């Protein structure tokens, strides 16, 4: 089954207002409708610039999403941002369970699941991130860990809801380290995740879900990673902050 590649840039806590808008406008100017017909592209700016980036990219065909959301609907949750607020400003997508949220801020599988539920209920699409740490890989627990994160993260979702979920496989040891997973390692993990999806839903539905790879993706390794089995796109951190390197990834061939 052919799945449309999905290339996304996670800007993390980088750029200032001017830099964020410049990057957004440069992407809009560079990405023609014919490129976007063949691949989906989205950016995930910091919250404070989200509204302006949404407006800068309106009508461009480039998606804009948030890096995080609150698992609660509204109320006394100081410092949090709700799914409805994201929808209100025109964001269409949200990341859930990025490894920095899991490991620096202690977000567990149950919280991730509540966030996925909240995002989907509000009408957002969701990128659910999973990935093992180095010691887990070294002790051959990669499949176990990412299978558990996937199963817990998707708990209670209908087949219809799964249609708005992308999975991002991001081995923690590959994020921001310059050490990407080999295409063989990525392919094996992605094929495992698709098998888990087939078990949770069915094989036909599992074939429709896109699984992005993330972790030190660069213009010079994207093509070989994309050629690996079950790799349907990339979630890019550092290399998404410069227009040329992100375009080099988006235009892989
Ligand atoms: P990186 O980050 O591309 O800088 O390794 C990837 C990510 O965290 O999504």
CSV table of C-alpha atoms and ligand atoms in Angstrom, one decimal, residues 10 12 98 100 170 174-177 214-217 235-239, ligand 1:
chain,number,residue,atom,x,y,z
A,10,UNK,CA,9.7,20.1,15.2
A,12,UNK,CA,11.3,22.7,19.8
A,98,UNK,CA,7.8,13.4,22.3
A,100,UNK,CA,11.7,15.2,25.6
A,170,UNK,CA,12.1,8.2,17.5
A,174,UNK,CA,19.3,9.2,18.0
A,175,UNK,CA,17.6,12.5,18.9
A,176,UNK,CA,19.9,15.5,18.6
A,177,UNK,CA,23.0,13.3,18.8
A,214,UNK,CA,12.8,10.8,13.9
A,215,UNK,CA,16.3,11.2,15.2
A,216,UNK,CA,19.2,13.0,13.4
A,217,UNK,CA,17.4,13.1,10.1
A,235,UNK,CA,9.9,14.1,12.2
A,236,UNK,CA,12.9,16.4,12.1
A,237,UNK,CA,14.3,18.5,14.9
A,238,UNK,CA,17.6,20.3,14.3
A,239,UNK,CA,17.6,20.1,10.5
B,1,LIG,P1,16.7,15.7,15.8
B,1,LIG,O1,15.3,15.7,16.7
B,1,LIG,O2,16.3,15.7,14.3
B,1,LIG,O3,17.3,17.1,16.2
B,1,LIG,O4,17.5,14.6,16.2
B,1,LIG,C1,14.3,14.9,16.3
B,1,LIG,C2,13.1,15.0,17.2
B,1,LIG,O5,13.3,15.2,18.4
B,1,LIG,O6,11.9,15.1,16.7
